[in-house]
Structures are given as structure tokens and as C-alpha cells.
Coordinates of C-alpha atoms and ligand atoms in Angstrom, one line a residue:
M1 CA 0.0 -0.1 0.1
N2 CA 1.1 3.5 -0.8
T3 CA 0.4 6.9 0.7
G4 CA -0.1 10.1 -1.4
R5 CA -1.3 13.7 -1.2
V6 CA -4.0 14.8 -3.4
I7 CA -2.8 17.7 -5.6
K8 CA -5.6 18.0 -8.0
N9 CA -9.2 16.9 -8.3
T10 CA -10.8 17.1 -11.7
G11 CA -14.1 15.5 -10.6
S12 CA -13.6 12.2 -12.4
S13 CA -9.9 11.7 -11.3
Y14 CA -7.4 12.7 -8.8
R15 CA -3.9 13.5 -9.2
L16 CA -1.7 12.4 -6.3
E17 CA 1.9 13.0 -5.2
D18 CA 3.4 10.0 -3.6
C19 CA 4.4 10.8 -0.1
E20 CA 7.7 8.9 -0.3
T21 CA 8.8 9.2 -3.9
G22 CA 7.3 12.4 -4.9
E23 CA 6.1 10.7 -8.1
E24 CA 2.7 11.9 -9.5
I25 CA 0.0 9.4 -10.0
T26 CA -3.6 9.5 -11.4
C27 CA -6.1 7.7 -9.3
R28 CA -9.9 7.1 -9.2
I29 CA -11.8 6.6 -6.1
R30 CA -13.6 3.5 -5.0
G31 CA -17.4 4.0 -5.4
R32 CA -18.3 3.7 -1.8
L33 CA -15.6 5.8 -0.3
R34 CA -17.5 8.1 2.1
L35 CA -16.5 10.2 5.1
K36 CA -18.2 9.9 8.4
D37 CA -21.0 12.3 9.2
I38 CA -20.7 14.9 6.6
R39 CA -22.4 14.9 3.3
T40 CA -19.9 16.4 0.9
T41 CA -19.9 16.8 -2.8
N42 CA -16.3 15.8 -2.8
P43 CA -15.3 13.0 -0.4
V44 CA -11.6 13.6 -1.3
A45 CA -10.3 17.1 -1.4
V46 CA -7.0 18.7 -2.4
G47 CA -4.6 18.4 0.5
D48 CA -6.0 15.1 1.6
V49 CA -3.6 12.4 2.5
V50 CA -4.7 9.1 1.1
D51 CA -3.9 5.4 0.8
Y52 CA -3.9 4.1 -2.8
E53 CA -3.2 0.8 -4.6
A54 CA -3.0 -0.6 -8.1
D55 CA -6.4 -1.5 -9.5
P56 CA -6.5 -5.0 -11.1
K57 CA -8.6 -3.4 -13.8
G58 CA -5.9 -0.9 -14.5
G59 CA -4.7 2.4 -13.0
C60 CA -4.8 3.2 -9.3
V61 CA -7.5 3.7 -6.8
I62 CA -7.8 5.5 -3.5
T63 CA -8.8 3.3 -0.8
H64 CA -8.8 5.4 2.3
V65 CA -8.7 9.0 3.3
H66 CA -6.6 9.7 6.4
D67 CA -8.1 11.9 9.2
R68 CA -7.7 15.5 8.4
K69 CA -5.7 17.9 10.6
N70 CA -8.1 20.7 9.6
Y71 CA -10.1 21.9 6.4
I72 CA -12.1 24.7 4.9
I73 CA -15.6 23.8 4.1
R74 CA -18.6 25.7 2.8
R75 CA -22.1 25.0 1.6
A76 CA -21.9 23.6 -2.0
S77 CA -24.3 26.3 -3.2
N78 CA -26.9 28.6 -1.8
L79 CA -29.7 26.5 -0.2
S80 CA -27.8 23.3 -0.7
R81 CA -27.6 20.8 2.1
E82 CA -24.4 19.5 0.9
A83 CA -21.0 20.6 1.8
H84 CA -17.9 21.2 -0.3
V85 CA -14.5 20.8 1.1
I86 CA -12.3 23.4 -0.5
A87 CA -8.9 22.0 0.8
A88 CA -7.6 19.9 3.7
N89 CA -4.5 19.7 6.0
L90 CA -3.6 23.4 5.6
D91 CA -0.9 25.4 7.5
A92 CA -2.3 28.6 6.3
A93 CA -5.3 30.1 4.4
F94 CA -4.9 33.3 2.4
L95 CA -8.2 35.1 1.7
V96 CA -7.4 37.3 -1.4
V97 CA -9.8 40.3 -1.5
T98 CA -10.0 43.5 -3.6
L99 CA -11.7 46.8 -2.8
D100 CA -12.6 47.1 -6.5
H101 CA -12.5 45.2 -9.7
P102 CA -14.3 43.1 -8.2
V103 CA -15.6 44.4 -4.9
T104 CA -15.2 41.8 -2.1
S105 CA -18.1 42.2 0.3
P106 CA -17.4 42.4 4.0
E107 CA -20.0 39.7 4.7
F108 CA -18.1 37.3 2.3
I109 CA -14.8 38.0 4.2
D110 CA -16.4 37.5 7.6
R111 CA -18.1 34.3 6.6
F112 CA -14.7 33.0 5.5
L113 CA -13.0 34.1 8.7
V114 CA -15.6 32.5 10.9
T115 CA -15.1 29.2 9.1
A116 CA -11.3 29.5 9.4
E117 CA -11.7 30.2 13.1
A118 CA -14.0 27.2 13.6
Y119 CA -11.8 24.8 11.7
R120 CA -8.6 26.1 13.2
V121 CA -6.9 27.3 10.0
P122 CA -4.8 30.4 10.6
A123 CA -6.1 33.0 8.2
T124 CA -4.4 36.0 6.6
I125 CA -6.1 38.6 4.4
V126 CA -4.3 39.5 1.2
L127 CA -5.5 42.8 -0.1
N128 CA -4.6 42.7 -3.8
K129 CA -4.6 45.1 -6.6
S130 CA -3.1 47.8 -4.4
D131 CA -1.9 49.6 -7.6
L132 CA -5.5 50.6 -8.3
Y133 CA -6.2 52.2 -5.0
T134 CA -5.8 55.8 -5.7
E135 CA -6.7 58.8 -3.5
A136 CA -10.3 58.1 -4.0
Y137 CA -10.0 54.8 -2.1
A138 CA -8.1 56.4 0.8
E139 CA -11.1 56.3 3.2
R140 CA -12.2 52.7 2.2
L141 CA -8.6 51.6 2.5
S142 CA -8.1 52.9 6.1
R143 CA -11.5 51.6 7.2
F144 CA -10.6 48.2 5.8
R145 CA -7.2 48.1 7.5
E146 CA -8.7 49.2 10.8
T147 CA -11.5 46.7 10.8
Y148 CA -9.3 43.6 10.3
K149 CA -6.6 44.9 12.6
L150 CA -9.1 45.1 15.3
A151 CA -10.4 41.7 14.5
G152 CA -6.8 40.5 14.9
Y153 CA -6.0 39.2 11.4
P154 CA -2.8 39.9 9.5
I155 CA -3.2 41.9 6.4
V156 CA -0.7 41.9 3.5
E157 CA -1.2 44.5 0.8
T158 CA -0.2 43.3 -2.6
S159 CA 0.0 44.1 -6.3
T160 CA 1.2 41.7 -8.9
V161 CA 1.5 44.9 -11.1
S162 CA 3.9 46.9 -8.9
G163 CA 5.3 43.9 -6.9
L164 CA 4.2 45.4 -3.6
G165 CA 4.0 42.8 -0.8
I166 CA 5.0 39.9 -3.0
E167 CA 8.3 39.4 -1.1
S168 CA 6.4 39.3 2.2
L169 CA 3.9 36.8 0.9
R170 CA 6.8 34.7 -0.4
L171 CA 8.2 34.5 3.1
M172 CA 4.8 33.7 4.7
V173 CA 4.2 30.7 2.4
K174 CA 7.7 29.2 2.5
D175 CA 7.7 25.5 3.6
K176 CA 4.0 25.5 4.3
I177 CA 0.8 24.2 2.7
S178 CA -1.2 27.4 1.9
L179 CA -4.6 27.8 0.5
F180 CA -5.5 30.8 -1.8
T181 CA -9.2 31.5 -2.0
G182 CA -11.5 34.4 -2.7
N183 CA -14.0 35.7 -5.3
S184 CA -13.2 35.2 -9.0
G185 CA -11.0 37.8 -10.6
V186 CA -9.3 39.0 -7.4
G187 CA -5.9 37.7 -8.6
K188 CA -5.3 34.4 -6.8
S189 CA -3.6 32.7 -9.8
S190 CA -1.7 35.9 -10.6
L191 CA -0.3 36.0 -7.0
I192 CA 0.8 32.4 -7.2
R193 CA 2.6 33.3 -10.4
A194 CA 4.2 36.3 -8.9
I195 CA 5.3 34.3 -5.7
D196 CA 7.0 31.7 -7.9
P197 CA 7.5 32.6 -11.5
T198 CA 8.3 29.0 -12.4
L199 CA 4.7 28.2 -11.8
N200 CA 2.2 28.9 -14.5
P201 CA -1.5 28.7 -13.4
R202 CA -3.9 30.1 -15.9
T203 CA -5.1 33.7 -15.3
G204 CA -7.9 35.6 -17.0
E205 CA -9.3 39.1 -17.5
I206 CA -12.2 40.3 -15.5
S207 CA -15.4 41.1 -17.3
A208 CA -15.6 44.9 -18.1
Y209 CA -19.3 44.7 -17.9
H210 CA -19.8 42.9 -14.7
N211 CA -16.7 44.0 -13.0
R212 CA -16.3 40.4 -11.9
G213 CA -13.9 37.5 -12.7
K214 CA -14.8 34.9 -15.3
H215 CA -13.9 31.8 -13.3
T216 CA -10.7 31.2 -15.2
T217 CA -9.5 28.6 -12.6
T218 CA -11.9 25.6 -12.8
F219 CA -10.2 23.1 -10.5
S220 CA -8.3 23.3 -7.2
E221 CA -4.7 22.5 -7.8
M222 CA -1.8 22.3 -5.5
Y223 CA 1.6 23.8 -6.7
R224 CA 4.9 22.8 -5.3
L225 CA 7.0 25.9 -4.7
S226 CA 10.6 25.7 -5.9
E227 CA 11.7 27.3 -2.6
G228 CA 9.8 24.7 -0.5
G229 CA 6.1 24.5 0.4
Y230 CA 2.9 24.2 -1.6
L231 CA 0.3 26.7 -2.7
I232 CA -3.3 25.6 -3.6
D233 CA -5.0 27.7 -6.2
T234 CA -8.8 27.4 -6.2
P235 CA -11.6 28.4 -8.4
G236 CA -13.2 31.7 -7.4
I237 CA -16.2 31.4 -5.1
K238 CA -19.2 33.7 -4.9
G239 CA -20.7 32.9 -1.5
F240 CA -19.5 31.3 1.6
G241 CA -22.3 29.4 3.3
L242 CA -21.6 28.1 6.7
I243 CA -22.3 24.4 7.5
D244 CA -22.6 22.8 10.8
F245 CA -22.7 25.8 13.0
E246 CA -24.9 26.3 15.9
K247 CA -26.3 29.8 16.4
K248 CA -25.0 30.3 19.9
E249 CA -21.5 29.4 18.9
I250 CA -21.2 31.9 16.0
C251 CA -20.0 34.8 18.2
R252 CA -17.2 32.8 19.4
Y253 CA -15.6 33.1 16.0
F254 CA -15.5 36.9 16.1
P255 CA -12.4 37.5 18.2
E256 CA -13.2 41.1 18.9
L257 CA -16.8 40.4 19.9
M258 CA -15.5 37.8 22.4
R259 CA -13.3 40.5 24.0
Y260 CA -16.5 42.3 25.2
A261 CA -19.0 39.4 25.6
A262 CA -17.8 38.5 29.1
E263 CA -19.0 41.9 30.3
C264 CA -22.6 41.4 29.1
Q265 CA -25.3 41.3 31.8
Y266 CA -26.5 37.8 30.7
Y267 CA -24.1 34.9 30.3
N268 CA -26.1 33.7 27.3
C269 CA -26.5 37.1 25.7
T270 CA -26.8 36.9 21.9
H271 CA -25.9 40.6 21.6
T272 CA -29.0 41.4 19.7
H273 CA -31.9 42.5 21.8
E274 CA -30.6 42.1 25.4
P275 CA -30.2 45.0 27.8
D276 CA -26.7 45.9 29.2
C277 CA -25.0 44.2 26.2
A278 CA -21.3 45.1 26.3
V279 CA -20.9 44.1 22.7
K280 CA -23.6 46.5 21.4
E281 CA -22.1 49.2 23.5
A282 CA -18.6 48.5 22.0
V283 CA -20.2 48.8 18.6
V284 CA -21.7 52.2 19.4
L285 CA -18.5 53.5 20.8
G286 CA -16.6 52.3 17.7
Y287 CA -14.5 49.6 19.4
I288 CA -16.1 47.0 17.3
P289 CA -16.4 47.9 13.6
E290 CA -20.0 48.1 12.5
S291 CA -19.5 46.0 9.4
R292 CA -18.3 43.1 11.6
Y293 CA -21.3 43.4 13.8
I294 CA -23.6 43.5 10.8
S295 CA -21.9 40.3 9.5
Y296 CA -22.6 38.7 12.8
L297 CA -26.3 39.7 12.8
K298 CA -26.7 38.4 9.3
L299 CA -25.2 35.0 10.1
L300 CA -27.7 34.7 13.0
E301 CA -30.6 35.6 10.7
D302 CA -29.7 33.5 7.7
E303 CA -32.0 30.6 7.7
N304 CA -29.8 28.9 5.0
D305 CA -27.1 28.6 7.5
K306 CA -28.8 25.9 9.6
Y307 CA -27.3 24.3 11.7
R308 CA -27.4 20.6 11.0
K309 CA -26.0 19.4 14.3
Ligands
GTP1 N1 -4.4 46.0 -11.5 C1 -4.2 44.7 -11.1 N2 -4.6 43.7 -11.7 C2 -4.4 42.4 -11.2 C3 -3.6 42.2 -10.1 N3 -3.5 40.9 -9.9 C4 -4.2 40.3 -10.8 N4 -4.8 41.3 -11.7 C5 -5.7 41.0 -12.8 O1 -6.9 40.5 -12.5 C6 -7.4 39.6 -13.4 C7 -7.8 38.3 -12.7 O2 -6.7 37.7 -12.3 P1 -6.6 36.0 -11.9 O3 -5.3 35.8 -11.3 O4 -7.0 35.3 -13.1 O5 -7.8 35.9 -10.8 P2 -8.3 34.7 -10.0 O6 -8.6 35.2 -8.7 O7 -7.3 33.6 -10.2 O8 -9.7 34.4 -10.7 P3 -10.5 33.0 -10.9 O9 -9.5 31.9 -11.3 O10 -11.5 33.2 -11.9 O11 -11.0 32.7 -9.5 C8 -6.3 39.4 -14.5 O12 -6.6 40.3 -15.5 C9 -5.0 39.9 -13.7 O13 -4.1 40.5 -14.7 C10 -3.1 43.3 -9.4 O14 -2.3 43.3 -8.4 N5 -3.4 44.6 -10.0
MG2 MG1 -7.5 31.6 -10.9
ZN3 ZN1 -24.2 40.9 24.7

């Protein structure tokens, strides 16, 4: 029996890197291979460590998926009951966002961050396309920096055009397995190319009409860095539906809300309607950015985010 790491999933087949030899192998999965408890559209994800063996009928077949250290998971689509595992066994997740061309919504960012907190994946925000942020963006830019600094997430400001921040990013990904995710068109594939020019993931224009990406990357793929480590490029995603969360646990994944929650009058305060709520007070005083509090309220209200425990 051999062990490999999944580096690409094209739907019908999986590409593995053998853990011992580094050799690349194409595999299928055995029909009945399923994970405990979660219904996922992909029982095997990029980053998974798997056992595989030669199939008497030819080729290789994945026989077992090892327990995951962690993973990033989202609802497969709006309203869907199924989950999609974006990637597994990560040392770091980089959420690539842009203030324009396209605009990344704060709610999207916060949903991703909640998931990363819940599944214990260290998250970093990459604010890309810095070359576009002229004077007209100054206020949005400083509000953005302030918001995520208060929340406690590292922010790297980058541009694949000017080269800003690329060296910092290169140091942050060295010798790690790192996920790059975000909306379509924010520059995930371009950043991977900038970090390691020997890699060549496909990149595409964004639509002038919609101001959005065109989903150039269609399958997740893990790239080996020539200086050590791996980067996972993923297709752009529109939404980030949470899966398997209980309402009362959501606020735990907003670090800056938690700093105030202990001061609320009621120990089970939901920070919505209760009197003497320290969280609401901190929002009013500007200690908690309003956009983060709004994301929290929306997560509580969203009936689609139920809570299948
Ligand atoms: N101005 C500017 N454009 C950039 C930057 N980074 C990427 N782009 C452009 O943005 C467009 C989309 O880049 P991609 O790297 O394909 O974006 P992606 O996030 O991989 O998109 P999907 O694969 O569709 O999810 C391309 O036209 C890039 O040239 C940047 O730092 N500044
Ligand atoms: Mg791409
Ligand atoms: Zn409260």
C-alpha cells in the first residue's frame, strides 16, 4: 500500500503526489468511499492524505482518506444541504480580496474568517490590486485596515503589477501548505505566479461589464514551490455558506466580539436585543467595527445557515 497527497481533483480523477517518492499518479476513487458524518460533494479534497493501490482493472484507486488535521468547508451552493471541502490539511489560508474590480463584500470576508476560526486554520487577508487604490480609495482603505486589525487578522497589501507585498507573501508561504481562496478575478492565480515565476497557473481578464472575474481557474490545484512548500489555487467562489454551526457558537468566531462578551449582563447574551450588552455598547463606541457586527447579525438571521448538528 502507498500513501499520497491529493494535488488536483478534476471531478472524475485525482492527481496524487506519492508521499515517499514524490512521483505523480492519477487515481480514481472507490465508489463507496465516504467520510463519516458529513455529506460532501467531494469525499476527497485537495490536500488530503490518502492510501492508494494498483487496481487489477488498471490504473490506481484511492482506498482510504486519512483523518484531516483541519479543512475549509462551505455550503456547496446557496440552499444546498451538501458541503464542499475546499482543501484539507492546511498550515495557512490566504483570503485574497479587492476593494474594486471586483468588490469583495465584507460579509463574504467575515463568513470565511468564521469558518477558518471554527476549523482552526490560521487566516491571513491578502488585499490585492493595491496599484488601483488611488486617493479616491483612501477612506475605504483605512477603514478596511482598521476593521481587520481590530479583529486580529494579519493583512498583506499586494500588487502583482507593482510587486508590492510579494516578497512578504513569499516569506509567509515558505515551507507551508497554503490555500489561496476568494472571489473570481481578485488575482489568486496571478499571485501564485508572482510568488514563484516557475509556476504557471492560468489567469484571465475580469469582465468589463460585470466587474467580476470569469472563473478562469476551474479546478483546485496544489503547486509545489521551488523554494519549498505548496500553494493551492482554487476556483473563485461567490458565496461562503456556513455548514454545521450552531447559532449560539457563532459569536465565538468573532475574536473582537469575544473580548467584550464577558461583560454582558446575561451569560447567554446573543448581543441582539438584550439590555446591558457590552458588545452592542462597544459597537456604538466604535471599538467593534459596525461591518463586523452586521456580518454577525446576518449570520444569525440567515435561515440557510442551519445548523445541522
Ligand atoms: N491591476 C491589477 N490587476 C491584477 C492584479 N492581480 C491580478 N490582476 C488581474 O486580475 C485579473 C484576474 O486575475 P486572476 O489571477 O486570473 O484571478 P483569479 O482570482 O485567479 O480568478 P479565478 O481563477 O476566476 O477565480 C487578471 O486580468 C489579472 O491580470 C493586481 O495586483 N493589480
Ligand atoms: Mg484563478
Ligand atoms: Zn451581549
